[in-house]
CSV table of C-alpha atoms and ligand atoms in Angstrom, one decimal:
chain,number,residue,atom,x,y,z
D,1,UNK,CA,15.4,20.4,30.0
D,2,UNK,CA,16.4,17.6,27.9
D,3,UNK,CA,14.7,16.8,24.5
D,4,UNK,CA,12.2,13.6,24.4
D,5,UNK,CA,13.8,11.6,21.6
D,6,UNK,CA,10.0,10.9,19.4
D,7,UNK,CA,10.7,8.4,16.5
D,8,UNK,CA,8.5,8.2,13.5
D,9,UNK,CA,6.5,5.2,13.6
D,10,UNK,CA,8.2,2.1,15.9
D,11,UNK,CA,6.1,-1.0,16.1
D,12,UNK,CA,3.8,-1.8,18.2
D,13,UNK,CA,4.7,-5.3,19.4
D,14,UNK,CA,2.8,-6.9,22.6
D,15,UNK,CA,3.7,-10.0,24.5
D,16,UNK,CA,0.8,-11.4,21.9
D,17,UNK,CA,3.0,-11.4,19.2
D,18,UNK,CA,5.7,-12.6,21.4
D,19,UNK,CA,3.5,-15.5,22.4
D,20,UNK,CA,2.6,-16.6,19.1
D,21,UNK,CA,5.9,-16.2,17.7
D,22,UNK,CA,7.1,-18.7,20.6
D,23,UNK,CA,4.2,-20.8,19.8
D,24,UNK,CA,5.5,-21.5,15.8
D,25,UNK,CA,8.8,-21.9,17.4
D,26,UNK,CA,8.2,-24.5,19.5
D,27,UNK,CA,5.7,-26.0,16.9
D,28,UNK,CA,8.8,-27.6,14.5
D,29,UNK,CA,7.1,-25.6,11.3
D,30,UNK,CA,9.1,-22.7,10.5
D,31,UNK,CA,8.2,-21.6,6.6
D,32,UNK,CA,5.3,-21.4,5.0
D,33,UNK,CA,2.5,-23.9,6.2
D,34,UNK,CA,-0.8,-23.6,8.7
D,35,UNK,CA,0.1,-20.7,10.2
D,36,UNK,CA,0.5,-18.6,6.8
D,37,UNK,CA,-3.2,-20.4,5.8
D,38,UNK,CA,-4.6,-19.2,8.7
D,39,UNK,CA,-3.2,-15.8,8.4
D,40,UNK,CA,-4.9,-15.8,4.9
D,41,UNK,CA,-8.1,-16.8,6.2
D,42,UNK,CA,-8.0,-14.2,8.9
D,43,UNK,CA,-7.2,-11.4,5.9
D,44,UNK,CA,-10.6,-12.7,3.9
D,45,UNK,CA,-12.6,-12.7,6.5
D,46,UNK,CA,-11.5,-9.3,7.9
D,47,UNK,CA,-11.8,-7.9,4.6
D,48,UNK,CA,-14.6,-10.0,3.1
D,49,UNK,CA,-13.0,-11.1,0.1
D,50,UNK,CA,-12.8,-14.8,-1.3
D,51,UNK,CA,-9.4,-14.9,-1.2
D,52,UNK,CA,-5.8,-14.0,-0.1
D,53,UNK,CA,-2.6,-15.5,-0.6
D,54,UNK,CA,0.3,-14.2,1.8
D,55,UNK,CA,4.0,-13.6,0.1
D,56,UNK,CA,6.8,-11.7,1.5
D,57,UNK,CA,6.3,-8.5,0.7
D,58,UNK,CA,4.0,-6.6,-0.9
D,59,UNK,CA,6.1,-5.7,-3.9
D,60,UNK,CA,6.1,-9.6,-4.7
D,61,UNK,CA,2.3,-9.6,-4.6
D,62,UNK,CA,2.2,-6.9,-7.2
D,63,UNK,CA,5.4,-8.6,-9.5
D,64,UNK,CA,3.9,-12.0,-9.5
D,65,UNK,CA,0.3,-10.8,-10.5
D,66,UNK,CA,1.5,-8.5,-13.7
D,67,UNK,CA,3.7,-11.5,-14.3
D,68,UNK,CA,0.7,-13.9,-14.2
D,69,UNK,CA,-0.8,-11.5,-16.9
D,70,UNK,CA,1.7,-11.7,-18.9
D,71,UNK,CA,2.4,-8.0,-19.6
D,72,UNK,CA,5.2,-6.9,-21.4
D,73,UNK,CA,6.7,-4.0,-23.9
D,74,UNK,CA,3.8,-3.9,-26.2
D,75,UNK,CA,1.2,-2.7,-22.9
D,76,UNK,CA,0.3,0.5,-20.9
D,77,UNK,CA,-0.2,0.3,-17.6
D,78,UNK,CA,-1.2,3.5,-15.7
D,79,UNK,CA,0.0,4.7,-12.0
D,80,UNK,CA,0.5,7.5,-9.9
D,81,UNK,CA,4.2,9.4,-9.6
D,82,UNK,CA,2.8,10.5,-5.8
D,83,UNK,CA,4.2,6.7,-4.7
D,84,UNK,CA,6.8,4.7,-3.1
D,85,UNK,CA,9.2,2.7,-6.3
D,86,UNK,CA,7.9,-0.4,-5.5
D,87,UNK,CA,4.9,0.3,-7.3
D,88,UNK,CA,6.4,1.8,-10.8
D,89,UNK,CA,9.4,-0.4,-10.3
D,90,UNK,CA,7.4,-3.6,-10.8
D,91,UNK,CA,5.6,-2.3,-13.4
D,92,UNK,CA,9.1,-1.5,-15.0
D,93,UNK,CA,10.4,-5.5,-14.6
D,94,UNK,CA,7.0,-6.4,-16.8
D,95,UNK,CA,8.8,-4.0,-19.6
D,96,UNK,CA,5.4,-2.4,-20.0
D,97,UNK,CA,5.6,1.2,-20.4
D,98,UNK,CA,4.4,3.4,-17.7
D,99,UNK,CA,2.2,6.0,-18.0
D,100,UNK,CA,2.2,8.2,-15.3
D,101,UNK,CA,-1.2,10.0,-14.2
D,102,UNK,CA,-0.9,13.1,-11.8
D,103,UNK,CA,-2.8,13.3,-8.6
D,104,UNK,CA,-5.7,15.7,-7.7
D,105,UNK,CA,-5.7,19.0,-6.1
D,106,UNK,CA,-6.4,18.4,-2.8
D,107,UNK,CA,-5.9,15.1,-1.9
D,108,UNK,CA,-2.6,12.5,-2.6
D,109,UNK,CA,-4.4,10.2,-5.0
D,110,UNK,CA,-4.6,9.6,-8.5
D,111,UNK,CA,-7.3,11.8,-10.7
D,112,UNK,CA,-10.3,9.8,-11.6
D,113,UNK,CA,-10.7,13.2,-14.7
D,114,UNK,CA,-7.1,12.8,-15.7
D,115,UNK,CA,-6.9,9.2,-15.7
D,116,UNK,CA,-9.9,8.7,-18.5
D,117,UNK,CA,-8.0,10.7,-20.8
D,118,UNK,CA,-4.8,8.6,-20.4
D,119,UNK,CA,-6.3,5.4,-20.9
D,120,UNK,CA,-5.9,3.6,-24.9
D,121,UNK,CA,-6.2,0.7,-26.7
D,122,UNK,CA,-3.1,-0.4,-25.2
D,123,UNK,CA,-4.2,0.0,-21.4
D,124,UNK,CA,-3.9,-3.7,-19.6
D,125,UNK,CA,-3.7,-2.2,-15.6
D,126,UNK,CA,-4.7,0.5,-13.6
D,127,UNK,CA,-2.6,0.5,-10.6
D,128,UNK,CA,-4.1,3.6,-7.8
D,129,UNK,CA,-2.5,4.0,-4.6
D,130,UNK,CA,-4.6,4.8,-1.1
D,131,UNK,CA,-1.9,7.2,-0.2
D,132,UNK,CA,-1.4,7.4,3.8
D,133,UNK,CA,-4.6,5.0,4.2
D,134,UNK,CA,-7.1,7.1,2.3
D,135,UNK,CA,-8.9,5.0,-0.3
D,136,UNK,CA,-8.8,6.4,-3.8
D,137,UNK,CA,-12.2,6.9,-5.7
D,138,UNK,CA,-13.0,3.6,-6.1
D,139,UNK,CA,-16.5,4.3,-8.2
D,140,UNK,CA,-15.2,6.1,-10.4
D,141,UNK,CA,-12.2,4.2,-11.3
D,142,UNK,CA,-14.4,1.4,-11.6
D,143,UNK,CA,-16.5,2.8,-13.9
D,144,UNK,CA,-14.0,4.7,-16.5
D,145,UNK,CA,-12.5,1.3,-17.1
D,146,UNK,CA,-16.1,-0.3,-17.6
D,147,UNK,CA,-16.8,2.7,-20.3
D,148,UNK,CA,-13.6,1.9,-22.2
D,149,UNK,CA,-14.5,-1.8,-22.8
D,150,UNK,CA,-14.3,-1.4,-26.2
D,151,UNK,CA,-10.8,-0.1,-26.3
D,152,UNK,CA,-9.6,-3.2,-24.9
D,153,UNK,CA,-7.2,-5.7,-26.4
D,154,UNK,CA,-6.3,-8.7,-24.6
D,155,UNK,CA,-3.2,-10.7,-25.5
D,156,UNK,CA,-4.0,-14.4,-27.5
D,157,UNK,CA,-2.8,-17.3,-25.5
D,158,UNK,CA,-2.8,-15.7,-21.9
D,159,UNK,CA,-5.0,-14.8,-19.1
D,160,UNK,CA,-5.7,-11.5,-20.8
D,161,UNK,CA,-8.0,-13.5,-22.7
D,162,UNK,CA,-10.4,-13.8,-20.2
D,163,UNK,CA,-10.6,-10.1,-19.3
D,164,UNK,CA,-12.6,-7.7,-21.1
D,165,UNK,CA,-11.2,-4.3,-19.6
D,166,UNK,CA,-8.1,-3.5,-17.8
D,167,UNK,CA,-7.7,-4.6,-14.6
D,168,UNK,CA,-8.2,-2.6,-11.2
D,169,UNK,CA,-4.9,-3.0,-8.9
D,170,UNK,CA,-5.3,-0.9,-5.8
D,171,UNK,CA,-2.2,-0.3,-4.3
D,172,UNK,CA,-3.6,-0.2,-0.5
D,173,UNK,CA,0.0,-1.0,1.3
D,174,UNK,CA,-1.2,2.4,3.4
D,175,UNK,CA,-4.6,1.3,3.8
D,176,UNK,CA,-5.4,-2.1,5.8
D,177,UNK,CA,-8.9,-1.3,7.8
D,178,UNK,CA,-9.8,1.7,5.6
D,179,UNK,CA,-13.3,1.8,4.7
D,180,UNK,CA,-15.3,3.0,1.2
D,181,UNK,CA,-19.0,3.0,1.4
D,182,UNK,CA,-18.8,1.3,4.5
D,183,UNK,CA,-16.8,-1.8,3.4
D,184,UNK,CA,-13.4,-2.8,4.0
D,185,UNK,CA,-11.0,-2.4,1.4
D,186,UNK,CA,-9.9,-5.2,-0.4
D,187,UNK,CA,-12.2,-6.3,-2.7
D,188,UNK,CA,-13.5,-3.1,-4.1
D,189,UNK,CA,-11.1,-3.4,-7.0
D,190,UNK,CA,-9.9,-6.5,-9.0
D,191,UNK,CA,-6.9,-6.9,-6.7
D,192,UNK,CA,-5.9,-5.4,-3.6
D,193,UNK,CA,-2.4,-5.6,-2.4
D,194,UNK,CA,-1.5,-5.0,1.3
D,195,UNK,CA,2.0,-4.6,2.8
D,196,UNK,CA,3.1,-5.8,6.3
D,197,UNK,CA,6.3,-4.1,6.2
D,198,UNK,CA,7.6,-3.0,10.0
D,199,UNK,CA,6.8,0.5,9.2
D,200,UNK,CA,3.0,0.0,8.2
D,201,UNK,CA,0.5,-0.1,10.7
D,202,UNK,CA,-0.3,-4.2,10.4
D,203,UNK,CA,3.2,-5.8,10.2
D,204,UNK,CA,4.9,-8.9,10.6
D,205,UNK,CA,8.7,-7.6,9.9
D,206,UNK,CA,8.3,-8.2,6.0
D,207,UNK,CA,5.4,-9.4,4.6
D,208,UNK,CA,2.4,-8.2,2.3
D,209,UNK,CA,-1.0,-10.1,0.8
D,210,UNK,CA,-3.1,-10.3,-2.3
D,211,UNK,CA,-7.1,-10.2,-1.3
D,212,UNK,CA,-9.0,-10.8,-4.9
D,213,UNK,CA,-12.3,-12.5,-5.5
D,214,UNK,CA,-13.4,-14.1,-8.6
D,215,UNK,CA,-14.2,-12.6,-11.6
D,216,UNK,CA,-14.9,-12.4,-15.4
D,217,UNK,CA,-14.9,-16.2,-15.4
D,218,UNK,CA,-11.7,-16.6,-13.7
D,219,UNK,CA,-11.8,-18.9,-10.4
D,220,UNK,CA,-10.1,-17.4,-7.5
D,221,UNK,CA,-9.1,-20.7,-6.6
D,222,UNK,CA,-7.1,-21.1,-9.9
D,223,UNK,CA,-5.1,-18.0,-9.5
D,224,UNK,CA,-4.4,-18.9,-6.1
D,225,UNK,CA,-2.6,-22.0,-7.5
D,226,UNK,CA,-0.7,-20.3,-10.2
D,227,UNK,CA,0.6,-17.3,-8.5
D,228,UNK,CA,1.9,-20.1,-5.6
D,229,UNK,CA,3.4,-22.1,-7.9
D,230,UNK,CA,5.3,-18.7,-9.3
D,231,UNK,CA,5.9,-17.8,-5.8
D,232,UNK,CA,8.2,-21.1,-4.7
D,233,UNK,CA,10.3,-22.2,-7.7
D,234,UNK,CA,7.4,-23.3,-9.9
D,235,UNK,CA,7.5,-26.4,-7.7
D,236,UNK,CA,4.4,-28.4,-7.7
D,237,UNK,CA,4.6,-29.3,-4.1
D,238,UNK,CA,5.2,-26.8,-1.1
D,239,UNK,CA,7.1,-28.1,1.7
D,240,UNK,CA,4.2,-28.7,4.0
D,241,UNK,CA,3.2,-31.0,1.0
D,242,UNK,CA,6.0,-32.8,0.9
D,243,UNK,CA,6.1,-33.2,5.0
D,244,UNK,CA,3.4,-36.3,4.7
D,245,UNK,CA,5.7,-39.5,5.1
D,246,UNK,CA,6.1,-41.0,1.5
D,247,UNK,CA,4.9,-37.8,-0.6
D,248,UNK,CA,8.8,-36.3,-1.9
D,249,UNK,CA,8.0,-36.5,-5.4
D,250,UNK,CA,7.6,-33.1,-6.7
D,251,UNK,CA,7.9,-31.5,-10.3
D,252,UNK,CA,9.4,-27.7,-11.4
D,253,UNK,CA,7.2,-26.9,-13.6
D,254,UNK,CA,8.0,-23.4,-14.7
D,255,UNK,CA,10.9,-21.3,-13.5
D,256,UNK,CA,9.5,-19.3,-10.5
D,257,UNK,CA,10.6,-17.2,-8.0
D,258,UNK,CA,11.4,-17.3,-4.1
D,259,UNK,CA,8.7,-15.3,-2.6
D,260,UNK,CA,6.7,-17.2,0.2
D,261,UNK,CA,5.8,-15.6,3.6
D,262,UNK,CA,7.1,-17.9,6.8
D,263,UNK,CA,4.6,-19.5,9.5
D,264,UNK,CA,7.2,-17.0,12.2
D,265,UNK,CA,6.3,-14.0,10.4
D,266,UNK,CA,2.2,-15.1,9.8
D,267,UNK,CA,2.1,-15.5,13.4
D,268,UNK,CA,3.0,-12.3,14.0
D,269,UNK,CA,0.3,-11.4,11.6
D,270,UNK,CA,-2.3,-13.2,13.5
D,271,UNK,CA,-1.9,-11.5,16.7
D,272,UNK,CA,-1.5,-8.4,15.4
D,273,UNK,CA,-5.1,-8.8,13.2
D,274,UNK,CA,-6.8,-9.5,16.6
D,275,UNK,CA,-5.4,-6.7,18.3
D,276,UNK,CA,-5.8,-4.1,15.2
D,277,UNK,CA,-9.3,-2.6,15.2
D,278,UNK,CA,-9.5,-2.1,19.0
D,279,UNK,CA,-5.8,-1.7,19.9
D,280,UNK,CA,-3.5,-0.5,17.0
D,281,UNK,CA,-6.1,1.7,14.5
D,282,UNK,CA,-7.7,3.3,17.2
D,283,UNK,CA,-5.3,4.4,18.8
D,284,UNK,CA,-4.3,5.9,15.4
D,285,UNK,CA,-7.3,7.4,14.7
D,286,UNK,CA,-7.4,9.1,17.9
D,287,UNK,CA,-3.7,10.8,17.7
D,288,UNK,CA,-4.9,11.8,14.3
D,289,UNK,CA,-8.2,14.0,15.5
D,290,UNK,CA,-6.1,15.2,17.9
D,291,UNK,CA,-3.2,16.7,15.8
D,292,UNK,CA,-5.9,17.8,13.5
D,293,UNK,CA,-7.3,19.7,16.4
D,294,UNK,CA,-3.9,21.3,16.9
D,295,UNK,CA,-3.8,22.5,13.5
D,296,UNK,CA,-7.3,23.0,11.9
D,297,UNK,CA,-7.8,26.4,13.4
D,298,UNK,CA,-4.0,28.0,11.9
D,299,UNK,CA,-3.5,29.6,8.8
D,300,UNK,CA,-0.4,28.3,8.1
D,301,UNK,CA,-1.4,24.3,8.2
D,302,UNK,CA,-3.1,22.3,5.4
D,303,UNK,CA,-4.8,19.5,7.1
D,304,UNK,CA,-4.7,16.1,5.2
D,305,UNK,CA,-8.1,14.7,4.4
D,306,UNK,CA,-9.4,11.7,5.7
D,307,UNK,CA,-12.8,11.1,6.1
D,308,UNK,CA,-16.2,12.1,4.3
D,309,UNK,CA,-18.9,10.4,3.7
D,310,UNK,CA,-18.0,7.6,1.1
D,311,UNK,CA,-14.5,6.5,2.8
D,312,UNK,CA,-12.1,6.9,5.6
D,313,UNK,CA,-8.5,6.2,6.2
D,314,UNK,CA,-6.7,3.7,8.0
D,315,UNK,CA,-4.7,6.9,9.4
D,316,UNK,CA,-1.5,5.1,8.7
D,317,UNK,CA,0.3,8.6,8.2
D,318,UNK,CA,-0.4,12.5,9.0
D,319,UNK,CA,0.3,14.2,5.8
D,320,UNK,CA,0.5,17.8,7.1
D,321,UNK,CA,1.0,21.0,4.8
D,322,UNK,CA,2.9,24.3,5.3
D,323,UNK,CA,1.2,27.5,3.1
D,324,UNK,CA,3.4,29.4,1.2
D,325,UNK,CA,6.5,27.1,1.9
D,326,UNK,CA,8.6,25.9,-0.7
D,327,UNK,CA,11.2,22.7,-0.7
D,328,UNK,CA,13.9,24.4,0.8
D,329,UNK,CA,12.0,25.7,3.9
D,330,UNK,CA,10.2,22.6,4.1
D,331,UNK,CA,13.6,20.6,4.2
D,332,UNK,CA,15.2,22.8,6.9
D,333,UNK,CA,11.9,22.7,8.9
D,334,UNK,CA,12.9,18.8,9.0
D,335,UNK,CA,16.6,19.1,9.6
D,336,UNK,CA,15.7,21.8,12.9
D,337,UNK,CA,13.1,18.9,14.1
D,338,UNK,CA,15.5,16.5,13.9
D,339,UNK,CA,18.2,18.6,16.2
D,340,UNK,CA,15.7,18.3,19.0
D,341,UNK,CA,15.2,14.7,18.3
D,342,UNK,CA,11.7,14.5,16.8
D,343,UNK,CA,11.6,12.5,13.5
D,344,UNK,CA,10.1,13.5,10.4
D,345,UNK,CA,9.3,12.4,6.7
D,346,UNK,CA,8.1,12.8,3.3
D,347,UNK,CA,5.5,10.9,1.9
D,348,UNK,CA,7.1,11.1,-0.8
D,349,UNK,CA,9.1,12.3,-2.9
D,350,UNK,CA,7.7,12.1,-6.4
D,351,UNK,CA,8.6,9.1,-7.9
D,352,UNK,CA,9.5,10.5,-11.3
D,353,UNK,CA,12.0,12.6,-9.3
D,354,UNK,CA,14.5,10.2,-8.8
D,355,UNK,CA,17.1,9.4,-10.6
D,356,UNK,CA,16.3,6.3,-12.4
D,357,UNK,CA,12.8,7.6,-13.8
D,358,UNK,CA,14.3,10.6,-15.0
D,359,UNK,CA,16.7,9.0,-17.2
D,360,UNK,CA,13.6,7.2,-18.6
D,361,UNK,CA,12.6,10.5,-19.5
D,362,UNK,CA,9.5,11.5,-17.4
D,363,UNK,CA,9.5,15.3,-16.1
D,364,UNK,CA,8.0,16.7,-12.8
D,365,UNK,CA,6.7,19.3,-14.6
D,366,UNK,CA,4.2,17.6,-16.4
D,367,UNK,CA,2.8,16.4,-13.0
D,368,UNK,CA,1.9,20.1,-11.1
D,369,UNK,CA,-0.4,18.8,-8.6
D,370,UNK,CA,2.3,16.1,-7.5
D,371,UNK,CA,4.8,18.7,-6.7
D,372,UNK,CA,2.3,20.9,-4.9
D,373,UNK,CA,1.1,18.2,-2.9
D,374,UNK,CA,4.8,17.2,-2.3
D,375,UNK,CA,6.9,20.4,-1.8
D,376,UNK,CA,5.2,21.3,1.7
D,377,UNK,CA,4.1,18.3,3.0
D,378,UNK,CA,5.4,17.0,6.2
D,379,UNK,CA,4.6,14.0,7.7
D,380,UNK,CA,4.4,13.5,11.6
D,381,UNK,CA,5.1,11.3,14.0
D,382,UNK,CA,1.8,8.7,14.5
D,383,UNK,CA,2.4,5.5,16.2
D,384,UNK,CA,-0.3,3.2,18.6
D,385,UNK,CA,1.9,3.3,21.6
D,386,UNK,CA,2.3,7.4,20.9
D,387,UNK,CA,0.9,9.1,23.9
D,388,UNK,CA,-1.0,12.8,23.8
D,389,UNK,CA,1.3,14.5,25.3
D,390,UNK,CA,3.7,13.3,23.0
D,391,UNK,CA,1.8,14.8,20.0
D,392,UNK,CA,0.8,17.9,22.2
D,393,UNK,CA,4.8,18.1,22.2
D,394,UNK,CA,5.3,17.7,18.5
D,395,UNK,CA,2.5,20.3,17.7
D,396,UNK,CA,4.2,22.8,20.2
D,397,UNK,CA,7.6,22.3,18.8
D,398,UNK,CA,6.6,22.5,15.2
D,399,UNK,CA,4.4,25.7,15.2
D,400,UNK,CA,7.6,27.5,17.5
D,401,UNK,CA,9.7,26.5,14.6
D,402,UNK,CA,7.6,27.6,11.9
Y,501,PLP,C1,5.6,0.0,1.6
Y,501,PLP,C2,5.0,0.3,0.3
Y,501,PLP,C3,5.0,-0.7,-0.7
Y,501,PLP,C4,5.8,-1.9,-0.6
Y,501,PLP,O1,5.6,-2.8,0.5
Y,501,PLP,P1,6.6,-4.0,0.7
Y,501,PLP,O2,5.8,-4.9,1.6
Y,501,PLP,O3,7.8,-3.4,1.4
Y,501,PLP,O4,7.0,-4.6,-0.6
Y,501,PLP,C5,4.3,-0.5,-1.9
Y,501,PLP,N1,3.6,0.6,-2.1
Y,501,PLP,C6,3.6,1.6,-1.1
Y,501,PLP,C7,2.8,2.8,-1.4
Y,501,PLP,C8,4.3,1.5,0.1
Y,501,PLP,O5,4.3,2.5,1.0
């Protein structure tokens, strides 16, 4: 019998997208204009926030906002080594040292415990990750960083000024349509930052958003403007703008960068946010119960958690754990899948692993919990057009090879 070939997560692209995308074609507007503001609409009103602003990717989102705060060598900002380098890498073009938190016991996320004792006068951001869709603790995040008001030290002459605590990032590139006390995540913290990268389960090729709403005096509608204008050149005028007959005056006003999202990719976007509660998470959700149900009742499998009764994931990946494995076996467990053509990953490897955070100095072994979490895990195949019988097959295959 021949092996099925089983990638690890293909898009899901319907003739909706194709639709749309011919639509924008046809339409004369290629880059950023109505079709990225509606896009933006769409993400408020699906996640009930104020605002959103649509860039590129979601590691602009998160460079442009510490930029906008104006962060640099004399600040903290604490994250989580159990992420992918966009996050720590941003914080590293800021020049603001990183302080790296370790994750809990049992789940992927950062520790609510550990983090208290990290933060200092010098704190400006939290950044938390929803690792594979599963929303970190939220309250409690919340609240350590309302209890350490007093610590904080904005810097004169910035936007700092008008914060009184460092603010909440969340990280939630995983975790589009995950839920915490019943709401959609996206305004739970001060800024929420969502990636629409081909690999995630809402994409448009490339592309990620910002979903804020106001606070501590600062207008949503102000930081909109700024972080656009620090998203195209520091121009004053977009190209839509300019498009009205007679209006090509423009001014740079800062030196910006080159970040905007195109209408081709937001209409992508679009059809993918009407199809995504009934046809793409779903269908997620449902491959994920079932390859619990395939392991849940085996000694040898760690199931990933997902669900209790404050929050639920967006089941964008199946974090499964081997007992009593260590790297090595896990590795060749991977490499044997990957002979009969079924595609596997690591979510992740710890950032501070690699080579470039080493050199800065940080060391795995101050971070147990990260390595525990990371040197069995194995993530599987989940995709919306998966079938059952293709997980059924995965399952069967991995247990023989065990
Ligand atoms: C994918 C990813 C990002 C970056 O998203 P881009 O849109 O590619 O910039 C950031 N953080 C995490 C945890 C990710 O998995």
């Amino acid at each position: 019998m021949k092996n099925k070939i089983i990638p690890f997560s293909p898009p899901d692209i319907s003739r909706k997208e194709i639709k749309e995308v011919i639509k924008t074609l046809k339409s004369g507007w290629l880059t950023t204009g109505p079709k990225t503001k509606e896009f933006e609409k769409e993400i408020s009103d699906y996640c009930n926030t104020e605002k959103t602003l649509c860039l590129n990717s979601a590691t602009a989102c998160l460079e442009l906002l510490l930029k906008l705060f104006k962060f640099d060598k004399n600040d903290e900002i604490i994250t989580t080594p159990y992420t992918y380098c966009s996050t720590p890498n941003s914080i590293l073009h800021t020049g603001a040292k990183i302080v790296f938190v370790d994750i809990k016991k049992d789940d992927f996320n950062i520790d609510p415990f550990q983090l208290k004792k990290a933060i200092t006068k010098k704190t400006k951001a939290v950044i938390s990750v929803d690792i594979g869709g599963y929303p970190v603790d939220y309250d409690e995040i919340n609240e350590i960083l309302e209890e350490n008001k007093k610590k904080f030290k904005p810097k004169k002459k910035s936007l700092q000024e008008y914060l009184d605590k460092p603010i909440f990032i969340s990280d939630a590139a995983h975790s589009f349509g995950a839920t915490y006390k019943n709401k959609k995540i996206g305004g739970i913290s001060d800024f929420t930052i969502f990636s629409f990268h081909a690999t995630k389960n809402l994409t448009t090729g490339e592309g990620g958003a910002l979903t804020y709403n106001s606070f501590s005096d600062i207008d949503c509608e102000y930081i909109y403007q700024q972080l656009k204008l620090l998203s195209l050149h520091g121009q004053s005028k977009d190209a839509y703008a300019k498009l009205k007959t007679g209006a090509w005056k423009y001014s740079v006003d800062l030196a910006g960068y080159k970040y905007n999202l195109t209408d081709i990719a937001s209409s992508i976007g679009l059809a993918q946010l009407k199809r995504y509660d009934k046809e793409i998470i779903s269908k997620r959700k449902a491959l994920f119960e079932f390859y619990k149900n395939q392991f849940i009742n085996d000694y040898r499998f760690i199931i990933p958690q997902y669900k209790n009764n404050l929050k639920e994931s967006s089941y964008h990946l199946f974090q499964l754990r081997i007992n009593n494995i260590n790297e090595k076996a896990r590795d060749l467990i991977i490499e044997k899948m990957a002979k009969i053509n079924i595609s596997l990953n690591v979510h992740f490897i710890p950032i501070i692993m690699q080579p470039v955070y080493q050199k800065l100095g940080y060391d795995i072994k101050d971070y147990p919990n990260t390595y525990n979490m990371y040197k069995n895990e194995i993530s599987l195949p989940i995709y919306s057009k998966m079938n059952k019988n293709d997980a059924k097959y995965v399952a069967d295959r991995l247990k023989k090879i065990i």
